[in-house]
Amino acid sequence: GDGKGEPFSSNRITANMSTIEAIAENYQTFNPAAYLQNNYIPPLADFSDPDSVVAWKLKCLADACASGEIGGQILVDIGSGPTVYQVLSAFELFKEVILTDFLAVNREELKKWLHDEPGAFDWGPFINHVCSIEGKGEPWQEKRKRLRERVSRVIPVNVHQPCPLGTELAPGTVDALVSSFCLEACSPDYPAFVKALQNITGLLKPGGHVLMIGALEESYFLAGEAKLSVASFTEEMTRKAFQDMGYVIRDFRSYTMPESMKVGVDDVKGISFVWAQKKESN
Ligand code: SAM
């Protein structure tokens, strides 16, 4: 039917799409290869274009990491998916890096890259770009080798649990968190996003740092057969979530998606970058 006159079934569909359980079920169709193809090759990942979204993301992360204020024992990347670009600056500042994802297929994709297995995605252009931002003239292969050595574990995560990493890492033990496009992409709405932020905040030591990149006003993205719905909100709402959670915002930037980068794999309007520091306990 057209949905009208069938209030029972249409209500059911609405309810289904907007629960944490339904999102988890929908992620079972997530295809890492399609996701990488959609987002991490040109035109979206074009390093010859200085206005490209990938260059913007890497610069935000590099600038925070060049401040000299971030570092320690353990860095955890929340919801890594099949990607590593988000830790390319931060990993250098920590003894141990832990990558995490909700899906086994994504953890396998990461291990394929870490072990340099055939068919692994090529992060070379991203690593090369971060080396050029750093400007030390280091061959990018050196950074790749260091990152592969620095990652100690690839483990499951669920940001909707009060202890998102279960027994692997207790609350209050992590020096810093990175997370890109995760919380909004697995939350049915803004309150669920805020709750997820609270859950991951529990992992951090007082004074610990978060570097988060997120989608602004996005309602869906595609990853192969999968169409994932995204909790849509504004940059003001992103900022407010961090402030209300007791963070000091150290840097906040946003990027408006240019027309040339709207290629039909999602309806994202912009991207936010937050560098936030958890207050020392009072
Ligand atoms: N960080 C990667 C990036 O920057 O492209 C991947 C982002 S992808 C849009 C969203 C990720 O969230 C997926 O890898 C997915 O498996 C993960 N995810 C889904 N449900 C989750 C949950 N409940 N807790 C944590 N991560 C989840």
GROMACS .gro file of C-alpha atoms and ligand atoms in nm:
model
  309
    1GLY     CA    1   0.000   0.000   0.000
    2ASP     CA    2   0.095   0.364   0.015
    3GLY     CA    3   0.135   0.358   0.393
    4LYS     CA    4  -0.188   0.550   0.446
    5GLY     CA    5  -0.464   0.353   0.614
    6GLU     CA    6  -0.209   0.103   0.749
    7PRO     CA    7  -0.113   0.270   1.073
    8PHE     CA    8  -0.011  -0.053   1.239
    9SER     CA    9   0.246  -0.164   0.983
   10SER     CA   10   0.385   0.181   0.914
   11ASN     CA   11   0.426   0.243   1.287
   12ARG     CA   12   0.611  -0.082   1.316
   13ILE     CA   13   0.856   0.015   1.046
   14THR     CA   14   0.921   0.351   1.209
   15ALA     CA   15   0.978   0.189   1.547
   16ASN     CA   16   1.211  -0.066   1.392
   17MET     CA   17   1.431   0.187   1.218
   18SER     CA   18   1.474   0.395   1.527
   19THR     CA   19   1.603   0.149   1.783
   20ILE     CA   20   1.959   0.059   1.871
   21GLU     CA   21   1.874  -0.307   1.804
   22ALA     CA   22   1.744  -0.234   1.453
   23ILE     CA   23   2.059  -0.036   1.371
   24ALA     CA   24   2.277  -0.323   1.495
   25GLU     CA   25   2.082  -0.562   1.274
   26ASN     CA   26   2.112  -0.331   0.975
   27TYR     CA   27   2.491  -0.320   1.022
   28GLN     CA   28   2.505  -0.695   0.953
   29THR     CA   29   2.475  -0.601   0.583
   30PHE     CA   30   2.760  -0.343   0.602
   31ASN     CA   31   3.018  -0.418   0.333
   32PRO     CA   32   3.368  -0.291   0.423
   33ALA     CA   33   3.498  -0.303   0.064
   34ALA     CA   34   3.202  -0.100  -0.065
   35TYR     CA   35   3.236   0.148   0.222
   36LEU     CA   36   3.607   0.199   0.147
   37GLN     CA   37   3.531   0.237  -0.223
   38ASN     CA   38   3.256   0.493  -0.156
   39ASN     CA   39   3.454   0.713   0.081
   40TYR     CA   40   3.829   0.662   0.058
   41ILE     CA   41   3.916   0.676  -0.310
   42PRO     CA   42   3.880   0.981  -0.542
   43PRO     CA   43   3.680   1.201  -0.582
   44LEU     CA   44   3.621   1.208  -0.206
   45ALA     CA   45   3.981   1.113  -0.129
   46ASP     CA   46   4.168   1.337  -0.372
   47PHE     CA   47   4.487   1.479  -0.224
   48SER     CA   48   4.558   1.691  -0.532
   49ASP     CA   49   4.259   1.907  -0.429
   50PRO     CA   50   4.348   2.115  -0.119
   51ASP     CA   51   3.976   2.166  -0.045
   52SER     CA   52   3.906   1.794  -0.037
   53VAL     CA   53   3.738   1.652   0.268
   54VAL     CA   54   4.016   1.400   0.338
   55ALA     CA   55   4.283   1.672   0.345
   56TRP     CA   56   4.064   1.877   0.582
   57LYS     CA   57   4.015   1.583   0.821
   58LEU     CA   58   4.384   1.494   0.831
   59LYS     CA   59   4.483   1.859   0.890
   60CYS     CA   60   4.244   1.896   1.186
   61LEU     CA   61   4.388   1.585   1.350
   62ALA     CA   62   4.748   1.681   1.268
   63ASP     CA   63   4.709   2.032   1.415
   64ALA     CA   64   4.574   1.900   1.748
   65CYS     CA   65   4.852   1.643   1.766
   66ALA     CA   66   5.118   1.906   1.690
   67SER     CA   67   5.008   2.110   1.996
   68GLY     CA   68   5.236   1.906   2.219
   69GLU     CA   69   4.955   1.861   2.472
   70ILE     CA   70   4.836   1.515   2.374
   71GLY     CA   71   5.015   1.192   2.460
   72GLY     CA   72   5.046   0.901   2.700
   73GLN     CA   73   5.026   0.525   2.729
   74ILE     CA   74   4.703   0.416   2.560
   75LEU     CA   75   4.514   0.556   2.260
   76VAL     CA   76   4.183   0.395   2.165
   77ASP     CA   77   4.007   0.455   1.834
   78ILE     CA   78   3.633   0.402   1.879
   79GLY     CA   79   3.450   0.244   1.584
   80SER     CA   80   3.751   0.224   1.352
   81GLY     CA   81   3.549   0.051   1.085
   82PRO     CA   82   3.784  -0.071   0.810
   83THR     CA   83   3.990   0.252   0.825
   84VAL     CA   84   4.312   0.376   0.989
   85TYR     CA   85   4.351   0.732   0.851
   86GLN     CA   86   4.200   0.875   1.171
   87VAL     CA   87   4.497   0.767   1.387
   88LEU     CA   88   4.778   0.862   1.149
   89SER     CA   89   4.883   1.166   1.355
   90ALA     CA   90   4.779   1.060   1.705
   91PHE     CA   91   4.934   0.713   1.710
   92GLU     CA   92   5.284   0.865   1.722
   93LEU     CA   93   5.211   1.014   2.067
   94PHE     CA   94   5.117   0.690   2.248
   95LYS     CA   95   5.295   0.369   2.349
   96GLU     CA   96   5.001   0.149   2.253
   97VAL     CA   97   4.717   0.194   2.005
   98ILE     CA   98   4.396  -0.007   2.021
   99LEU     CA   99   4.161  -0.019   1.721
  100THR     CA  100   3.801  -0.121   1.777
  101ASP     CA  101   3.487  -0.203   1.583
  102PHE     CA  102   3.140  -0.344   1.638
  103LEU     CA  103   3.164  -0.572   1.332
  104ALA     CA  104   3.396  -0.870   1.290
  105VAL     CA  105   3.418  -0.800   0.913
  106ASN     CA  106   3.571  -0.460   0.989
  107ARG     CA  107   3.813  -0.599   1.246
  108GLU     CA  108   3.921  -0.857   0.986
  109GLU     CA  109   3.971  -0.583   0.724
  110LEU     CA  110   4.193  -0.394   0.970
  111LYS     CA  111   4.398  -0.706   1.049
  112LYS     CA  112   4.442  -0.766   0.676
  113TRP     CA  113   4.605  -0.423   0.650
  114LEU     CA  114   4.806  -0.458   0.972
  115HIS     CA  115   4.952  -0.787   0.848
  116ASP     CA  116   5.007  -0.654   0.495
  117GLU     CA  117   4.797  -0.930   0.342
  118PRO     CA  118   4.691  -0.942  -0.024
  119GLY     CA  119   4.373  -0.743  -0.095
  120ALA     CA  120   4.427  -0.501   0.193
  121PHE     CA  121   4.321  -0.142   0.129
  122ASP     CA  122   4.602   0.096   0.029
  123TRP     CA  123   4.636   0.370   0.292
  124GLY     CA  124   4.958   0.488   0.124
  125PRO     CA  125   4.818   0.817  -0.014
  126PHE     CA  126   4.680   0.906   0.332
  127ILE     CA  127   5.005   0.821   0.510
  128ASN     CA  128   5.201   1.011   0.248
  129HIS     CA  129   4.979   1.316   0.299
  130VAL     CA  130   5.024   1.311   0.677
  131CYS     CA  131   5.402   1.288   0.627
  132SER     CA  132   5.388   1.593   0.402
  133ILE     CA  133   5.186   1.787   0.666
  134GLU     CA  134   5.451   1.695   0.924
  135GLY     CA  135   5.717   1.815   0.681
  136LYS     CA  136   6.001   1.606   0.821
  137GLY     CA  137   6.083   1.455   0.485
  138GLU     CA  138   6.033   1.108   0.624
  139PRO     CA  139   5.953   0.833   0.373
  140TRP     CA  140   5.586   0.741   0.433
  141GLN     CA  141   5.669   0.371   0.447
  142GLU     CA  142   5.847   0.439   0.778
  143LYS     CA  143   5.527   0.577   0.930
  144ARG     CA  144   5.330   0.281   0.796
  145LYS     CA  145   5.574   0.041   0.958
  146ARG     CA  146   5.557   0.225   1.293
  147LEU     CA  147   5.177   0.226   1.294
  148ARG     CA  148   5.163  -0.146   1.220
  149GLU     CA  149   5.397  -0.207   1.514
  150ARG     CA  150   5.215   0.029   1.749
  151VAL     CA  151   4.869  -0.129   1.717
  152SER     CA  152   4.850  -0.387   1.993
  153ARG     CA  153   4.490  -0.504   1.961
  154VAL     CA  154   4.183  -0.489   1.737
  155ILE     CA  155   3.886  -0.550   1.965
  156PRO     CA  156   3.504  -0.535   1.969
  157VAL     CA  157   3.324  -0.221   2.084
  158ASN     CA  158   2.966  -0.123   2.153
  159VAL     CA  159   2.921   0.245   2.236
  160HIS     CA  160   2.570   0.178   2.365
  161GLN     CA  161   2.707  -0.025   2.657
  162PRO     CA  162   2.812   0.152   2.978
  163CYS     CA  163   3.151  -0.022   2.938
  164PRO     CA  164   3.195   0.001   2.558
  165LEU     CA  165   3.504  -0.224   2.557
  166GLY     CA  166   3.370  -0.475   2.810
  167THR     CA  167   3.639  -0.630   3.027
  168GLU     CA  168   3.923  -0.548   2.782
  169LEU     CA  169   3.964  -0.194   2.917
  170ALA     CA  170   3.818  -0.072   3.243
  171PRO     CA  171   3.668   0.277   3.287
  172GLY     CA  172   3.916   0.556   3.353
  173THR     CA  173   4.217   0.381   3.198
  174VAL     CA  174   4.254   0.541   2.856
  175ASP     CA  175   4.473   0.848   2.789
  176ALA     CA  176   4.300   0.956   2.470
  177LEU     CA  177   4.025   0.863   2.229
  178VAL     CA  178   3.992   0.913   1.857
  179SER     CA  179   3.660   0.849   1.685
  180SER     CA  180   3.541   0.925   1.334
  181PHE     CA  181   3.185   0.898   1.202
  182CYS     CA  182   3.090   0.637   1.460
  183LEU     CA  183   2.856   0.766   1.730
  184GLU     CA  184   2.606   0.937   1.499
  185ALA     CA  185   2.623   0.643   1.257
  186CYS     CA  186   2.503   0.391   1.516
  187SER     CA  187   2.261   0.605   1.719
  188PRO     CA  188   1.891   0.636   1.640
  189ASP     CA  189   1.873   0.999   1.756
  190TYR     CA  190   2.055   1.280   1.933
  191PRO     CA  191   1.980   1.158   2.290
  192ALA     CA  192   2.130   0.818   2.200
  193PHE     CA  193   2.437   0.996   2.059
  194VAL     CA  194   2.475   1.191   2.385
  195LYS     CA  195   2.442   0.870   2.586
  196ALA     CA  196   2.704   0.700   2.366
  197LEU     CA  197   2.936   0.996   2.421
  198GLN     CA  198   2.884   0.954   2.794
  199ASN     CA  199   2.970   0.582   2.768
  200ILE     CA  200   3.298   0.639   2.584
  201THR     CA  201   3.384   0.933   2.812
  202GLY     CA  202   3.384   0.685   3.100
  203LEU     CA  203   3.687   0.512   2.945
  204LEU     CA  204   3.900   0.826   2.966
  205LYS     CA  205   4.128   0.929   3.249
  206PRO     CA  206   4.057   1.273   3.397
  207GLY     CA  207   4.243   1.525   3.180
  208GLY     CA  208   4.230   1.283   2.884
  209HIS     CA  209   4.173   1.405   2.529
  210VAL     CA  210   3.916   1.321   2.261
  211LEU     CA  211   3.959   1.388   1.890
  212MET     CA  212   3.628   1.336   1.718
  213ILE     CA  213   3.522   1.377   1.357
  214GLY     CA  214   3.153   1.352   1.285
  215ALA     CA  215   2.885   1.398   1.022
  216LEU     CA  216   2.660   1.703   1.037
  217GLU     CA  217   2.297   1.684   0.930
  218GLU     CA  218   2.332   1.346   0.765
  219SER     CA  219   2.039   1.105   0.752
  220TYR     CA  220   2.192   0.804   0.572
  221PHE     CA  221   2.498   0.657   0.403
  222LEU     CA  222   2.549   0.357   0.176
  223ALA     CA  223   2.789   0.064   0.216
  224GLY     CA  224   2.711  -0.193  -0.052
  225GLU     CA  225   2.369  -0.349   0.003
  226ALA     CA  226   2.342  -0.165   0.330
  227LYS     CA  227   2.174   0.172   0.374
  228LEU     CA  228   2.251   0.291   0.724
  229SER     CA  229   2.052   0.564   0.892
  230VAL     CA  230   2.240   0.833   1.081
  231ALA     CA  231   2.134   1.053   1.374
  232SER     CA  232   2.116   1.400   1.220
  233PHE     CA  233   2.214   1.710   1.419
  234THR     CA  234   2.393   2.044   1.392
  235GLU     CA  235   2.737   2.168   1.494
  236GLU     CA  236   2.585   2.358   1.788
  237MET     CA  237   2.438   2.031   1.914
  238THR     CA  238   2.774   1.859   1.878
  239ARG     CA  239   2.945   2.130   2.080
  240LYS     CA  240   2.671   2.125   2.344
  241ALA     CA  241   2.702   1.749   2.392
  242PHE     CA  242   3.071   1.785   2.478
  243GLN     CA  243   3.018   2.085   2.707
  244ASP     CA  244   2.733   1.917   2.895
  245MET     CA  245   2.952   1.609   2.942
  246GLY     CA  246   3.209   1.815   3.131
  247TYR     CA  247   3.467   1.860   2.859
  248VAL     CA  248   3.667   2.171   2.781
  249ILE     CA  249   3.653   2.227   2.407
  250ARG     CA  250   4.008   2.294   2.291
  251ASP     CA  251   3.930   2.329   1.921
  252PHE     CA  252   3.617   2.307   1.711
  253ARG     CA  253   3.603   2.328   1.332
  254SER     CA  254   3.346   2.256   1.070
  255TYR     CA  255   3.353   2.188   0.697
  256THR     CA  256   3.069   2.239   0.452
  257MET     CA  257   3.043   1.970   0.188
  258PRO     CA  258   3.111   2.132  -0.152
  259GLU     CA  259   2.878   2.039  -0.439
  260SER     CA  260   3.165   1.856  -0.613
  261MET     CA  261   3.185   1.614  -0.323
  262LYS     CA  262   2.819   1.519  -0.323
  263VAL     CA  263   2.851   1.192  -0.510
  264GLY     CA  264   2.541   1.007  -0.389
  265VAL     CA  265   2.693   0.778  -0.126
  266ASP     CA  266   2.529   0.976   0.156
  267ASP     CA  267   2.344   1.303   0.223
  268VAL     CA  268   2.598   1.456   0.462
  269LYS     CA  269   2.587   1.839   0.470
  270GLY     CA  270   2.906   1.899   0.663
  271ILE     CA  271   3.166   1.760   0.899
  272SER     CA  272   3.267   1.865   1.247
  273PHE     CA  273   3.599   1.827   1.424
  274VAL     CA  274   3.615   1.843   1.802
  275TRP     CA  275   3.926   1.839   2.020
  276ALA     CA  276   3.798   1.814   2.376
  277GLN     CA  277   3.965   1.755   2.709
  278LYS     CA  278   3.797   1.579   3.000
  279LYS     CA  279   3.811   1.796   3.311
  280GLU     CA  280   4.029   1.681   3.599
  281SER     CA  281   3.792   1.542   3.863
  282ASN     CA  282   3.677   1.797   4.118
  283SAM     N1  283   3.574   0.523   1.164
  283SAM     C1  284   3.548   0.479   1.027
  283SAM     C2  285   3.558   0.597   0.933
  283SAM     O1  286   3.603   0.704   0.975
  283SAM     O2  287   3.526   0.583   0.814
  283SAM     C3  288   3.416   0.404   1.015
  283SAM     C4  289   3.289   0.482   1.038
  283SAM     S1  290   3.142   0.393   0.989
  283SAM     C5  291   3.043   0.522   0.923
  283SAM     C6  292   3.059   0.358   1.141
  283SAM     C7  293   3.121   0.245   1.221
  283SAM     O3  294   3.049   0.228   1.344
  283SAM     C8  295   3.117   0.112   1.150
  283SAM     O4  296   3.247   0.061   1.140
  283SAM     C9  297   3.031   0.025   1.241
  283SAM     O5  298   3.068  -0.111   1.241
  283SAM    C10  299   3.048   0.090   1.374
  283SAM     N2  300   2.939   0.062   1.469
  283SAM    C11  301   2.813   0.020   1.442
  283SAM     N3  302   2.746   0.000   1.555
  283SAM    C12  303   2.829   0.031   1.658
  283SAM    C13  304   2.817   0.031   1.799
  283SAM     N4  305   2.704  -0.005   1.859
  283SAM     N5  306   2.925   0.067   1.872
  283SAM    C14  307   3.039   0.104   1.811
  283SAM     N6  308   3.056   0.107   1.678
  283SAM    C15  309   2.953   0.071   1.601
   0.00000   0.00000   0.00000
